[in-house]
Amino acid sequence: MIGNWSGTVRKALRGPSAPVTYGLIALCCAVFVIGPASGLDPAYGSGDGLMAAQRAYFRRWGVVPVELFEGSARAVLTPATALFVHGSWVHLLGNMLFLHVFGAMTEERMGRVEYTFFYLGCGCLALLGYAAAHSGSPQSLVGASGAISAVLGAFLYLFPRARVTSLLPFLFFLPLRFPAWVVLPFWAALQWVAAGQATQGPGVAYLAHLVGFGLGFCYAWARFGRTTRVRAAPAPAPEGENQP
């Protein structure tokens, strides 16, 4: 009995076991570092040459709605490849921070295999949802935002009372702690407002965030039901300007 208790204590001190989440973070970081968007590889050049290389890279691996719905064979795979491509250091670090904070507990609750298919499936569907709404757009869409938004949606259902540390710009970035059922719906509402004001030009794909968030919440509700919600320990998460 003492051995079991000691093992439980050690597991609690280590925190959630989330090899898939950490593997996804590592993969996204590796892909970014070796790509032209990081600016670290001199082979891509500099100035206008680097900008041209970035545009070509995003067009090859990102989702281009007009090409996707024209039936291009190459474009069929881009909803999956785009999940691992990011446009800038801010884009990458913001997404990976959210994935680290919310993904670990969600993965532990779902299990590694289910969480992997959940992440990839919801991420692809979120990108497809955005592409369908902007089917004539020639702009490239990249990033794990849709998949991470699905993780946020599932987290909200599974851990609604988890305490989230939030940095709110209109309160001078003071760290305040709120339950997830306050912070995450507020975040989703901001995405809704921003999506209504967004254009088809370059920028943040707020609609993909909304689609992913809705898919994640609905999946958790359908999969786990109302009797399996978890009252989680506090989970710190920065919330504010860096949106997935």
PDB file of N, CA and C in Angstrom, residues 164-178 183 237-241:
ATOM      1  N   VAL A 164      -7.147  28.795 -14.619  1.00  0.00           N
ATOM      2  CA  VAL A 164      -6.291  29.227 -15.717  1.00  0.00           C
ATOM      3  C   VAL A 164      -5.743  30.615 -15.402  1.00  0.00           C
ATOM      4  N   THR A 165      -4.436  30.752 -15.451  1.00  0.00           N
ATOM      5  CA  THR A 165      -3.814  32.054 -15.254  1.00  0.00           C
ATOM      6  C   THR A 165      -3.900  32.853 -16.539  1.00  0.00           C
ATOM      7  N   SER A 166      -4.516  34.021 -16.477  1.00  0.00           N
ATOM      8  CA  SER A 166      -4.776  34.818 -17.672  1.00  0.00           C
ATOM      9  C   SER A 166      -4.073  36.165 -17.572  1.00  0.00           C
ATOM     10  N   LEU A 167      -3.494  36.589 -18.696  1.00  0.00           N
ATOM     11  CA  LEU A 167      -2.879  37.906 -18.787  1.00  0.00           C
ATOM     12  C   LEU A 167      -3.740  38.761 -19.700  1.00  0.00           C
ATOM     13  N   LEU A 168      -4.517  39.647 -19.134  1.00  0.00           N
ATOM     14  CA  LEU A 168      -5.480  40.434 -19.904  1.00  0.00           C
ATOM     15  C   LEU A 168      -4.900  41.812 -20.207  1.00  0.00           C
ATOM     16  N   PRO A 169      -4.801  42.169 -21.492  1.00  0.00           N
ATOM     17  CA  PRO A 169      -4.175  43.457 -21.845  1.00  0.00           C
ATOM     18  C   PRO A 169      -4.911  44.660 -21.283  1.00  0.00           C
ATOM     19  N   PHE A 170      -6.248  44.591 -21.199  1.00  0.00           N
ATOM     20  CA  PHE A 170      -6.990  45.749 -20.703  1.00  0.00           C
ATOM     21  C   PHE A 170      -6.917  45.871 -19.183  1.00  0.00           C
ATOM     22  N   LEU A 171      -6.269  44.927 -18.510  1.00  0.00           N
ATOM     23  CA  LEU A 171      -6.005  45.026 -17.070  1.00  0.00           C
ATOM     24  C   LEU A 171      -4.494  45.088 -16.815  1.00  0.00           C
ATOM     25  N   PHE A 172      -3.781  45.717 -17.785  1.00  0.00           N
ATOM     26  CA  PHE A 172      -2.343  45.938 -17.660  1.00  0.00           C
ATOM     27  C   PHE A 172      -1.561  44.632 -17.483  1.00  0.00           C
ATOM     28  N   PHE A 173      -2.076  43.555 -18.085  1.00  0.00           N
ATOM     29  CA  PHE A 173      -1.414  42.251 -18.086  1.00  0.00           C
ATOM     30  C   PHE A 173      -1.175  41.707 -16.675  1.00  0.00           C
ATOM     31  N   LEU A 174      -2.036  42.063 -15.748  1.00  0.00           N
ATOM     32  CA  LEU A 174      -1.945  41.482 -14.410  1.00  0.00           C
ATOM     33  C   LEU A 174      -2.340  40.012 -14.468  1.00  0.00           C
ATOM     34  N   PRO A 175      -1.564  39.112 -13.862  1.00  0.00           N
ATOM     35  CA  PRO A 175      -1.917  37.681 -13.887  1.00  0.00           C
ATOM     36  C   PRO A 175      -3.094  37.395 -12.962  1.00  0.00           C
ATOM     37  N   LEU A 176      -4.199  37.013 -13.536  1.00  0.00           N
ATOM     38  CA  LEU A 176      -5.401  36.690 -12.775  1.00  0.00           C
ATOM     39  C   LEU A 176      -5.805  35.256 -13.069  1.00  0.00           C
ATOM     40  N   ARG A 177      -6.380  34.578 -12.079  1.00  0.00           N
ATOM     41  CA  ARG A 177      -6.748  33.171 -12.246  1.00  0.00           C
ATOM     42  C   ARG A 177      -8.271  33.043 -12.322  1.00  0.00           C
ATOM     43  N   PHE A 178      -8.734  32.401 -13.411  1.00  0.00           N
ATOM     44  CA  PHE A 178     -10.150  32.165 -13.620  1.00  0.00           C
ATOM     45  C   PHE A 178     -10.343  30.697 -13.986  1.00  0.00           C
ATOM     46  N   VAL A 183     -12.564  31.534 -19.017  1.00  0.00           N
ATOM     47  CA  VAL A 183     -11.523  31.997 -19.932  1.00  0.00           C
ATOM     48  C   VAL A 183     -11.747  31.514 -21.360  1.00  0.00           C
ATOM     49  N   ALA A 237      -2.138  28.794 -17.489  1.00  0.00           N
ATOM     50  CA  ALA A 237      -2.108  29.009 -18.927  1.00  0.00           C
ATOM     51  C   ALA A 237      -2.180  30.483 -19.215  1.00  0.00           C
ATOM     52  N   PRO A 238      -1.224  31.027 -19.941  1.00  0.00           N
ATOM     53  CA  PRO A 238      -1.297  32.428 -20.305  1.00  0.00           C
ATOM     54  C   PRO A 238      -2.347  32.635 -21.363  1.00  0.00           C
ATOM     55  N   GLU A 239      -3.097  33.703 -21.223  1.00  0.00           N
ATOM     56  CA  GLU A 239      -4.169  33.982 -22.165  1.00  0.00           C
ATOM     57  C   GLU A 239      -4.181  35.468 -22.427  1.00  0.00           C
ATOM     58  N   GLY A 240      -4.214  35.868 -23.659  1.00  0.00           N
ATOM     59  CA  GLY A 240      -4.243  37.283 -23.946  1.00  0.00           C
ATOM     60  C   GLY A 240      -3.965  37.517 -25.406  1.00  0.00           C
ATOM     61  N   GLU A 241      -2.874  38.184 -25.715  1.00  0.00           N
ATOM     62  CA  GLU A 241      -2.590  38.542 -27.093  1.00  0.00           C
ATOM     63  C   GLU A 241      -2.197  37.348 -27.944  1.00  0.00           C
TER      64      GLU A 241
END
